[in-house]
Short mmCIF file of C-alpha atoms in Angstrom, two decimals:
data_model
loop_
_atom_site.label_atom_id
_atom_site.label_comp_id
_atom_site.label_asym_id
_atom_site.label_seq_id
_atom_site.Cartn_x
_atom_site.Cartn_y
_atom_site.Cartn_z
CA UNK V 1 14.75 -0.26 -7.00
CA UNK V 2 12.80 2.72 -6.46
CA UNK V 3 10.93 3.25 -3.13
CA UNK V 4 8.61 6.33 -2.39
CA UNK V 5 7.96 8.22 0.97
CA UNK V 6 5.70 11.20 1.64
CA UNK V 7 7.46 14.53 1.72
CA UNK V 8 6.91 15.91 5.42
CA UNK V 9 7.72 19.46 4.35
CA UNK V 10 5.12 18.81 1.79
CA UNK V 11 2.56 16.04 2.27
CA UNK V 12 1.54 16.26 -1.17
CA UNK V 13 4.72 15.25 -2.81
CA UNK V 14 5.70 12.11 -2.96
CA UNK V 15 9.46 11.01 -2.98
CA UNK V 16 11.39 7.93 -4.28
CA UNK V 17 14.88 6.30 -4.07
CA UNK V 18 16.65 3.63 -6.87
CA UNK V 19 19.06 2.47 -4.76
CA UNK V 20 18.37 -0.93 -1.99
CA UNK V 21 18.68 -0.48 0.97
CA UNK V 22 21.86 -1.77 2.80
CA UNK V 23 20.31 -3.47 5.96
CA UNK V 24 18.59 -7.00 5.19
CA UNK V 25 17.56 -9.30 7.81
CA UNK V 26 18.91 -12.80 8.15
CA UNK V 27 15.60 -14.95 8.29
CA UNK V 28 14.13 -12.78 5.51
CA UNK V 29 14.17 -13.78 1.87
CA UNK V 30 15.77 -10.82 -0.36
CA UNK V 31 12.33 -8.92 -1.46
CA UNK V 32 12.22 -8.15 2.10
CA UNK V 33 15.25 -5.78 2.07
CA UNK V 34 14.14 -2.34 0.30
CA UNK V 35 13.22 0.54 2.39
CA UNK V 36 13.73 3.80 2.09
CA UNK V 37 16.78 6.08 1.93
CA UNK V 38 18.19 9.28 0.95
CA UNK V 39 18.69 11.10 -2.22
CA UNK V 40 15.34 11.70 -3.56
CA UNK V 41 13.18 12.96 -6.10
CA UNK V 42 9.91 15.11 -5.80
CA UNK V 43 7.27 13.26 -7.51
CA UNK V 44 3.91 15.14 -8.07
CA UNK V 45 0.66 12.50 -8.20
CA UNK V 46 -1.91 14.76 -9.43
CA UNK V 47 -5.68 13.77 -10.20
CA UNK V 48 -6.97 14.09 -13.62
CA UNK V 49 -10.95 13.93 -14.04
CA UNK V 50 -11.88 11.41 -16.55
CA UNK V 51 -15.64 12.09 -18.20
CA UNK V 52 -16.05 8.52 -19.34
CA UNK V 53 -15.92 6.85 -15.61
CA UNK V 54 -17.76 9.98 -13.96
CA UNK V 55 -20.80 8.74 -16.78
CA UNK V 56 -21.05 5.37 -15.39
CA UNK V 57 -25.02 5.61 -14.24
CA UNK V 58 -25.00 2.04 -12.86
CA UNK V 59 -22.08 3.53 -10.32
CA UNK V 60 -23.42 7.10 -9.61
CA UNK V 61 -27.32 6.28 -9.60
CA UNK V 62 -26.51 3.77 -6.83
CA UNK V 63 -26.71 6.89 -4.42
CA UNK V 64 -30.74 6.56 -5.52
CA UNK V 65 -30.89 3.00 -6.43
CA UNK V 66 -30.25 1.92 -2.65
CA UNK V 67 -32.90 3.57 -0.91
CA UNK V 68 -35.75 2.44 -4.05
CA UNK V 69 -34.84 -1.07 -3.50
CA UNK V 70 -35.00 -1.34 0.20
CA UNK V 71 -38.03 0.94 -0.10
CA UNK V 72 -39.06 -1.64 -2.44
CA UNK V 73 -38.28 -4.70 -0.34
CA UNK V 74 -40.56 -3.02 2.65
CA UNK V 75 -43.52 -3.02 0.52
CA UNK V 76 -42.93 -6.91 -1.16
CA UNK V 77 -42.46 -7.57 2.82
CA UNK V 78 -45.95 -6.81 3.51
CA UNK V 79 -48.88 -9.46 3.39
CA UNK V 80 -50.89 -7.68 1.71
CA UNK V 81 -47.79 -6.02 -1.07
CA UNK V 82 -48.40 -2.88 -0.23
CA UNK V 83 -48.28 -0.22 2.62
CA UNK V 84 -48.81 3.23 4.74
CA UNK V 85 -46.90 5.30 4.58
CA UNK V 86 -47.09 5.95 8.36
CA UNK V 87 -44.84 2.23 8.26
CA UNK V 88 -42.02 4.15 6.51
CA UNK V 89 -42.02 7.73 6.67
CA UNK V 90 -39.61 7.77 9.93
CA UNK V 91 -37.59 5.33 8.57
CA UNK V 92 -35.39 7.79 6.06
CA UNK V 93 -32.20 7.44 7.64
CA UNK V 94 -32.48 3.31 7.89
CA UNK V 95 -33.42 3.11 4.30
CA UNK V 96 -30.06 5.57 3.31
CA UNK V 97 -32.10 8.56 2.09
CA UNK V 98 -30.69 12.11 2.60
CA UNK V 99 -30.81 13.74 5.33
CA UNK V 100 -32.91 16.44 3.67
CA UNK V 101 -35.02 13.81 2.10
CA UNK V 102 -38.86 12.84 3.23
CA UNK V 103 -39.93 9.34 2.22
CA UNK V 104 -42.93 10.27 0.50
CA UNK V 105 -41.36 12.91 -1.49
CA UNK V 106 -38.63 10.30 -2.85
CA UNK V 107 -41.64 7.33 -3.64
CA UNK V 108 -43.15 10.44 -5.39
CA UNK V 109 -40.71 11.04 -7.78
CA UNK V 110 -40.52 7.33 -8.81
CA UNK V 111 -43.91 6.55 -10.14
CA UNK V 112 -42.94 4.17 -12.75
CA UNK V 113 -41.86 1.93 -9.57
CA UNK V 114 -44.33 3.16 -6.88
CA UNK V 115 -47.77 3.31 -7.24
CA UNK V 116 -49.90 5.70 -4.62
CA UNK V 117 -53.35 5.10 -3.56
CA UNK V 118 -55.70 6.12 -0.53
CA UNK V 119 -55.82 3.99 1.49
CA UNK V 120 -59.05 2.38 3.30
CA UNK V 121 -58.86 4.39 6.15
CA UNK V 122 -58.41 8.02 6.84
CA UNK V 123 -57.19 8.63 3.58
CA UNK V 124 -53.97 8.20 4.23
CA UNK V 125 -51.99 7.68 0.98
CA UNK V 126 -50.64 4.19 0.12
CA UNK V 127 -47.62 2.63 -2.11
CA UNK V 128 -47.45 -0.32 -3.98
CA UNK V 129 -45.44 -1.62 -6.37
CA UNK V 130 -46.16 -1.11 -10.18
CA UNK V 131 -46.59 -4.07 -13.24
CA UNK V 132 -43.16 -3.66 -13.78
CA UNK V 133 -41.75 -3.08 -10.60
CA UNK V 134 -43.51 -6.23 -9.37
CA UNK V 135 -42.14 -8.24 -12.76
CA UNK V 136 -38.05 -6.57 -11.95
CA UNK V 137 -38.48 -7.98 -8.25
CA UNK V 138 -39.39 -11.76 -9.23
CA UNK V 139 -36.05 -11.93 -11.72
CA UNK V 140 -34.38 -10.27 -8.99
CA UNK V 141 -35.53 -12.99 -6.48
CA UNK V 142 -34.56 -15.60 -9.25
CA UNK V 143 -30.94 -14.43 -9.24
CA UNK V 144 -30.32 -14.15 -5.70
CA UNK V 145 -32.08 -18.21 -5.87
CA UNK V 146 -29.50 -19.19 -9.21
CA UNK V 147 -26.45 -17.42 -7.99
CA UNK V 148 -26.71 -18.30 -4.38
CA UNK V 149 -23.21 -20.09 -4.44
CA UNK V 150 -21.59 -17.37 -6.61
CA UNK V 151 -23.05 -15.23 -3.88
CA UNK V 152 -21.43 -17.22 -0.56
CA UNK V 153 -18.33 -17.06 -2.50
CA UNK V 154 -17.89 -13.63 -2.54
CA UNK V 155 -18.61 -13.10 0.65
CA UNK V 156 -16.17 -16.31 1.65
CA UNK V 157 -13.12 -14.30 -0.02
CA UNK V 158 -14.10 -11.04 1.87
CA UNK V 159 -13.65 -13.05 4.92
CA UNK V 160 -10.52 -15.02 3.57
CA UNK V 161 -8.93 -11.74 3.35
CA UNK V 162 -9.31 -10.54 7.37
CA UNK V 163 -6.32 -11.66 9.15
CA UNK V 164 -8.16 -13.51 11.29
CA UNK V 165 -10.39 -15.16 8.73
CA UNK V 166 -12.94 -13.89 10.85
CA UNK V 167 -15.31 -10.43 10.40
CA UNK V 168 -17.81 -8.22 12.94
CA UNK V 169 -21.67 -8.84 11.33
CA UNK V 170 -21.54 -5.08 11.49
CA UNK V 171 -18.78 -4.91 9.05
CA UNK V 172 -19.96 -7.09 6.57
CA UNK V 173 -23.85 -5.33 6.62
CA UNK V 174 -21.91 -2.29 5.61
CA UNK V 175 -20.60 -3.94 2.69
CA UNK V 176 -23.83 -5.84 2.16
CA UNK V 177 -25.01 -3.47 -0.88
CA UNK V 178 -21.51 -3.76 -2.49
CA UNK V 179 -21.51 -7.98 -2.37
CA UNK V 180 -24.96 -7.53 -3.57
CA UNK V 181 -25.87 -9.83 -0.69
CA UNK V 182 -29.98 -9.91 -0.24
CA UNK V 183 -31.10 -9.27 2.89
CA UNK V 184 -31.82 -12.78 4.51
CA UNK V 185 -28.14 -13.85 4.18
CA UNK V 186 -27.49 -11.92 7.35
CA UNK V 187 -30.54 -11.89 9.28
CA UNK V 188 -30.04 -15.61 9.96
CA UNK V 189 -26.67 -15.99 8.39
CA UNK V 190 -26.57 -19.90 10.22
CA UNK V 191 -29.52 -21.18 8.46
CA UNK V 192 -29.02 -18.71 5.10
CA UNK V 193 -25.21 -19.73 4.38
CA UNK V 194 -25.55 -23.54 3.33
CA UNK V 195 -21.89 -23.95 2.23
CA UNK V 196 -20.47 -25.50 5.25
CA UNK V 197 -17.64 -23.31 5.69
CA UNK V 198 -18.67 -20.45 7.83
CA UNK V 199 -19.87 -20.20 11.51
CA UNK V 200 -21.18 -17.27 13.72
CA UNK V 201 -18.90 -16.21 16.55
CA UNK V 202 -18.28 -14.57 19.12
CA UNK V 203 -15.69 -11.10 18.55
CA UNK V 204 -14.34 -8.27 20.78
CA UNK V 205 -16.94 -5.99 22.60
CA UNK V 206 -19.50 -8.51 22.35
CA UNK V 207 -19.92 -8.38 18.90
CA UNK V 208 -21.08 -11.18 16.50
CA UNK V 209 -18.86 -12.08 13.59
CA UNK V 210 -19.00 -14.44 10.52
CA UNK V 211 -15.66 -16.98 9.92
CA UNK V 212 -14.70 -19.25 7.58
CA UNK V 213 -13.27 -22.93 8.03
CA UNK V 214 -11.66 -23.45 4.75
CA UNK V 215 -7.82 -24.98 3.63
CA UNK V 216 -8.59 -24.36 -0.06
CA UNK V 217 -6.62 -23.04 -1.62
CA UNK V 218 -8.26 -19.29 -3.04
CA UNK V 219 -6.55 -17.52 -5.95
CA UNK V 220 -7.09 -14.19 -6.59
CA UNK V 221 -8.43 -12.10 -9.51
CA UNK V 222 -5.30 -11.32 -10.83
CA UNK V 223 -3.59 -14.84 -10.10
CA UNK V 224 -6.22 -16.16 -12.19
CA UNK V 225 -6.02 -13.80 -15.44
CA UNK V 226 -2.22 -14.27 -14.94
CA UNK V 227 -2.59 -18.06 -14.82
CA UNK V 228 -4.81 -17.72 -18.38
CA UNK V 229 -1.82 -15.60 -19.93
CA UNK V 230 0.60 -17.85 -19.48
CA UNK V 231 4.03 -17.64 -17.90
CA UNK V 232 2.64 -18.09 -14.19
CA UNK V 233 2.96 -20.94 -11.82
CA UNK V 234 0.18 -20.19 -9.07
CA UNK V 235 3.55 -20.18 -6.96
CA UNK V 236 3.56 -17.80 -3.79
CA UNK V 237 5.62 -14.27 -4.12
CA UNK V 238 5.86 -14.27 -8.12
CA UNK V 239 5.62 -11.13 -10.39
CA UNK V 240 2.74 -10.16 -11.82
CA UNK V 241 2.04 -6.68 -12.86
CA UNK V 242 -1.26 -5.19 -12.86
CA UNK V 243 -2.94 -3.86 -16.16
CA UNK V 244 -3.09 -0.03 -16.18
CA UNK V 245 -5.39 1.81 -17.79
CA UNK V 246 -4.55 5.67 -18.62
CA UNK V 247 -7.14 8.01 -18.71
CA UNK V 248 -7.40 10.45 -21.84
CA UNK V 249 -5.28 13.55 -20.61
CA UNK V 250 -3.25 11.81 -17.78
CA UNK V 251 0.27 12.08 -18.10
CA UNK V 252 3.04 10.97 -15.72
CA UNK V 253 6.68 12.43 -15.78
CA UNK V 254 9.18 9.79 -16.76
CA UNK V 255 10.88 9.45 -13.21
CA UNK V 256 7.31 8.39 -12.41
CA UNK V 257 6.87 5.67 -15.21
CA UNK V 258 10.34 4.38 -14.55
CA UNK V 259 9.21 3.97 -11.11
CA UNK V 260 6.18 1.98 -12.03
CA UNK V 261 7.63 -0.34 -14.16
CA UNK V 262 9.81 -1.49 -10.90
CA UNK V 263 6.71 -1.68 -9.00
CA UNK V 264 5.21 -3.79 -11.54
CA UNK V 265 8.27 -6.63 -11.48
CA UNK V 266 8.21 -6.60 -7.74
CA UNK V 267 6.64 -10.29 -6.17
CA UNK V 268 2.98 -10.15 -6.13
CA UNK V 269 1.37 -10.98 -2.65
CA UNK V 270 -2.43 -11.98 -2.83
CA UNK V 271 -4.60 -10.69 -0.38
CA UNK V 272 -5.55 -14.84 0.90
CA UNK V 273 -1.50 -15.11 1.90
CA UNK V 274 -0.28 -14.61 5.13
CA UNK V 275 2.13 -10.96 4.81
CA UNK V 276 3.93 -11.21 8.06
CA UNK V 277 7.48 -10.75 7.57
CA UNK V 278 6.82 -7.58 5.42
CA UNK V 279 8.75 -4.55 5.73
CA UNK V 280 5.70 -1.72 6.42
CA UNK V 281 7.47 0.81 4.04
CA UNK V 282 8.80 -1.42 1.50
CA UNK V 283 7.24 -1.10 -1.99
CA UNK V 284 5.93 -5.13 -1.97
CA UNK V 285 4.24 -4.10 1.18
CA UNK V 286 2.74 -1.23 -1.08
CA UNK V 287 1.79 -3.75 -3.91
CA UNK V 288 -0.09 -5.94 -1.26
CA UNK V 289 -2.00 -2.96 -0.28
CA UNK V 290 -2.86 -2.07 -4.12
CA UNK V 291 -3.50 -5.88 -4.50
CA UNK V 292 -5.85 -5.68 -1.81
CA UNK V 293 -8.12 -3.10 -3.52
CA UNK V 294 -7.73 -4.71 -6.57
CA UNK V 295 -9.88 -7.78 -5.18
CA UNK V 296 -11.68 -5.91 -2.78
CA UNK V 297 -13.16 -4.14 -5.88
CA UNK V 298 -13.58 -6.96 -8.03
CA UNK V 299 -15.92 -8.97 -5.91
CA UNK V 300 -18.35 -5.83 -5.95
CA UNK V 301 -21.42 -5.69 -8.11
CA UNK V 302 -20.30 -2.33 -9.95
CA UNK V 303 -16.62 -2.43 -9.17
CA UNK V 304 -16.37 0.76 -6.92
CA UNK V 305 -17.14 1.70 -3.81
CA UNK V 306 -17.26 4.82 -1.57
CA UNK V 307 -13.78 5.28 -0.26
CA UNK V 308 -14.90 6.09 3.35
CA UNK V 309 -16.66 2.84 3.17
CA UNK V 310 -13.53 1.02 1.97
CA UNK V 311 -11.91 2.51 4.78
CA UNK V 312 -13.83 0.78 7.72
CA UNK V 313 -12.36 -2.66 6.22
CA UNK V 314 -8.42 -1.20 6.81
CA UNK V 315 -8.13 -2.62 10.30
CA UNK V 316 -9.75 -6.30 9.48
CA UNK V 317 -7.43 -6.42 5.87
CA UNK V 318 -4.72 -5.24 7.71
CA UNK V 319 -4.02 -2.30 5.55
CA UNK V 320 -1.78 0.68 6.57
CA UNK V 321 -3.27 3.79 8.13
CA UNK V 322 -2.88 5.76 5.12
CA UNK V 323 -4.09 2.84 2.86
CA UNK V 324 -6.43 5.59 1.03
CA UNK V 325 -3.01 7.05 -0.54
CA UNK V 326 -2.69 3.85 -2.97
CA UNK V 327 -6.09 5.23 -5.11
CA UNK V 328 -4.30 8.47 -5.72
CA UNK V 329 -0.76 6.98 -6.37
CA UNK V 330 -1.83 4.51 -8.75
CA UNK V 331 -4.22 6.55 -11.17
CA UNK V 332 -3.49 3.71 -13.72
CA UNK V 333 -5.31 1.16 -11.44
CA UNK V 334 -7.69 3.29 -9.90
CA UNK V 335 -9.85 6.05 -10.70
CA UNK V 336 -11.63 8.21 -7.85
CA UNK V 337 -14.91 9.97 -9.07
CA UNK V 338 -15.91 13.35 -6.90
CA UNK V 339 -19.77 12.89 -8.10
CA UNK V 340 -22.77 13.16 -5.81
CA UNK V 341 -20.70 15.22 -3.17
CA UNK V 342 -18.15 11.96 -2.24
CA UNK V 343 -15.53 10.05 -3.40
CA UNK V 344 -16.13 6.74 -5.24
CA UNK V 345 -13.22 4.49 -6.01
CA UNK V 346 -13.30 2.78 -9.34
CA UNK V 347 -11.20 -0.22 -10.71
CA UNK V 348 -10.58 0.85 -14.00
CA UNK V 349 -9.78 -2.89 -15.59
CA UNK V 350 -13.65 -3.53 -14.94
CA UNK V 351 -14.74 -1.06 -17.52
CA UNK V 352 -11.70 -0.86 -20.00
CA UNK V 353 -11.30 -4.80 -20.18
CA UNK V 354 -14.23 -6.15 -19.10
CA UNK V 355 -13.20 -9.56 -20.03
CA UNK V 356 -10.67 -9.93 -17.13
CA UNK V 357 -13.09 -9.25 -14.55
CA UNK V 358 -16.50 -11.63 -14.10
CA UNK V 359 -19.41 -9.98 -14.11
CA UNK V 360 -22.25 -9.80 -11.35
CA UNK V 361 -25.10 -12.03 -11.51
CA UNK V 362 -26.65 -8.55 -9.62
CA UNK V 363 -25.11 -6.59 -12.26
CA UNK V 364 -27.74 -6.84 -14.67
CA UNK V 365 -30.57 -6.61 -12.76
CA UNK V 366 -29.49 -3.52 -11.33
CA UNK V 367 -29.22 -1.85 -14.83
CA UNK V 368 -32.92 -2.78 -15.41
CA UNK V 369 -33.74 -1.01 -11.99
CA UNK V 370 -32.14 2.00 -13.11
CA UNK V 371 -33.57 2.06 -16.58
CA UNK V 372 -37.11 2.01 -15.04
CA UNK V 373 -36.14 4.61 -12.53
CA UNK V 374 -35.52 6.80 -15.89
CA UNK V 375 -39.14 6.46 -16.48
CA UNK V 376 -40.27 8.04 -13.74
CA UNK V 377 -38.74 11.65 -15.80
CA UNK V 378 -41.18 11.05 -18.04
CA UNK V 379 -43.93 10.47 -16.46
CA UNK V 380 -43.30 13.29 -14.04
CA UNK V 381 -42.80 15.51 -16.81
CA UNK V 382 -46.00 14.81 -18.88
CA UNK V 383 -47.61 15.33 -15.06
CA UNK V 384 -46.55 18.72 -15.07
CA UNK V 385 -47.59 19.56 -18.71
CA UNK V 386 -51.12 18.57 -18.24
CA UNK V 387 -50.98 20.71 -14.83
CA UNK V 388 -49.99 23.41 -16.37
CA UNK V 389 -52.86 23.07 -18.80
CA UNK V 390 -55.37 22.46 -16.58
CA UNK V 391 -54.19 25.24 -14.11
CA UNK V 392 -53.71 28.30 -16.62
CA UNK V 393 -54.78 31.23 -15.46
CA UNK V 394 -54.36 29.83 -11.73
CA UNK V 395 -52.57 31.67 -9.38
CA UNK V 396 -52.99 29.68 -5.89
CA UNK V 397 -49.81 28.96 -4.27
CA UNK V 398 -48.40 25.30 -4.36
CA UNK V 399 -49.22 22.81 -1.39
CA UNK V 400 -46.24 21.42 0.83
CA UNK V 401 -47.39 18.05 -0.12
CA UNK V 402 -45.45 16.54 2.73
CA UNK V 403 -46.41 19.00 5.53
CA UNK V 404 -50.54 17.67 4.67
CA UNK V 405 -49.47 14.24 4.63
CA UNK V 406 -47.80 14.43 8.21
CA UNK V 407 -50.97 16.40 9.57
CA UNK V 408 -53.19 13.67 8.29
CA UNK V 409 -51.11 10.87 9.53
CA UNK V 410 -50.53 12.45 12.98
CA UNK V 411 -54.94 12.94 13.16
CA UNK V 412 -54.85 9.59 12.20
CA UNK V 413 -52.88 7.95 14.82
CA UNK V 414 -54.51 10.41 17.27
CA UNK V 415 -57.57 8.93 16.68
CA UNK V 416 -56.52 5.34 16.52
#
């Protein structure tokens, strides 16, 4: 059996063992008894940047995507469908917009989606929604209305996987954009979530949290493409190895691929199973742990997620404290993308065989979202070309467009 440990003299490295450990525990069954022990190897993990899953626009435009659509949903909120922007403009930091970013300047550079307009009073400029903008918001109300069920579902096996079968509101708004949840769910989650099985509570600190009642029975991603294969009972603890993907250029030393194919015979432990009993350090608690991501990632809509959001789940999935390790040690499984100045986790099975992993109802609809956002380049662009024209010859220095909007607004509401 070969186990791994982080080298202290070198955190980077990462060492392994073949042989068992001698000690074993009497109420334990035997895949319970590895930990680690002497006479190791150095074993190097080292990333490899892979162009094909750094292109994926439905995973890297989300960083823009988020803000348009709850920019979007403020506007289809309104009576009237369309709005100030005195309602929004100090709202950049609730609607995930960089720091750096002013509200007006980001519905600016989106005019295939947002339409501006004076407004009747003061002109102050307005934003509403344009013909196609308006047509991508109905289908996207008629999914969240068709795939309600697949939609309680995911969230159901988010909870399933807490220890406690039980998680903080605030936790699950944070992975709200991920489930591809609509807002309403969680605004009045009692009279929202129809499916009988979950119930508001009361958690630590005061806070609110979401459970589930449920004895069914919930297989996970991989228990059910193992199931279709053949050669699987559904039975608890059995082996199943996860599919592994290399990326072009990635190559791991032998020691390390000898190593894997051990991991990959070890008992699989699905994330809906109670783990007590399971030796911290031992290599099946390291395939729960890899397990965990695995499903984590397959309920998304795109399949990835910021790491540093992943990590605000460890404590409720009772993962280890260095749970993050598993992306880099597994760069078969997982794939972590440094675009748009963070790290993205990626299951690579999604995208390499996409028939082992179901779809999104969102999925789709997000796509369309971003292909309209793409439309905005060119309108921008044939903007500046007729400028250009009709400015030649001009030399006046550019407006701060923003800076005369606030002034307006702020003689506005003065006068109001």
């Amino acid at each position: 059996m070969f186990l791994f440990k982080l080298n202290r003299s070198n955190p980077r490295k990462l060492l392994f063992s073949s042989r068992p450990s001698v000690f074993s525990f009497s109420k334990s069954p035997a895949y319970y008894v590895y930990t680690q022990n002497c006479s190791y190897v150095d074993v190097y993990m080292k990333w490899k940047k892979d162009p094909f899953y750094d292109s994926i626009e439905s995973i890297h435009k989300s960083i823009e995507l988020k803000p348009l659509i709850a920019l979007k949903n403020c506007i289809t909120a309104a009576p009237s469908g369309c709005i100030p922007i005195s309602a929004v403009s100090k709202r950049g930091k609730e609607l995930g917009l960089p720091s750096a970013m002013k509200v007006a300047r980001f519905l600016r550079q989106y005019p295939s989606v947002f339409e501006e307009f004076t407004g009747p009073n003061y002109n102050l400029p307005w934003f509403r929604l344009t013909a196609e903008a308006v047509q991508l918001d109905r289908e996207e109300c008629e999914v969240y209305e068709g795939c309600k069920a697949d939609l309680q579902v995911r969230l159901k096996k988010l909870v399933l996987m807490s220890g406690e079968r039980r998680l903080p509101l605030k936790i699950i708004q944070g992975m709200q954009w991920y489930l591809g949840l609509p807002d309403e769910f969680l605004q009045d989650p009692e009279r929202n979530l129809d499916d009988g099985c979950f119930r508001v509570v009361e958690m630590e600190d005061g806070l609110k949290g979401l459970a589930v009642e449920s004895e069914e029975k919930v297989f996970s991603v991989m228990q059910k493409n193992a199931i279709k294969r053949g050669g699987y009972g559904g039975g608890p603890r059995e082996a199943i190895g996860f599919p592994l993907f290399r990326s072009k250029g990635l190559r791991l030393k032998q020691k390390i691929l000898n190593w894997l194919d051990e991991f990959q015979s070890l008992p699989y432990v699905s994330p809906y199973e109670n783990d007590l009993g399971l030796h911290p350090d031992g290599d099946i608690a390291e395939k729960r742990v890899v397990g965990v991501l695995h499903e984590l990632l397959s309920l998304f809509v795109e399949h990835a997620a910021e790491r540093k959001k992943i990590l605000c789940l460890r404590k409720f999935l009772r993962l280890p404290q260095k749970m993050h390790k598993a992306f880099e040690r597994h760069p078969y499984i997982f794939y972590l993308s440094l675009r748009n100045k963070t790290c993205t986790a990626i299951l690579k099975e999604a995208y390499s065989d996409k028939s082992s992993t179901e779809a999104h109802p969102l999925s789709r609809v997000r796509k369309r979202y971003i292909s309209l956002m793409k439309e905005s380049e060119v309108i921008l662009k044939s903007k500046r070309v007729n400028n250009q024209s009709n400015d030649h010859g001009n030399l006046r220095p550019p407006l701060d467009l923003d800076y005369e909007e606030e002034n307006r607004t702020e003689m506005a509401e003065g006068s109001m």
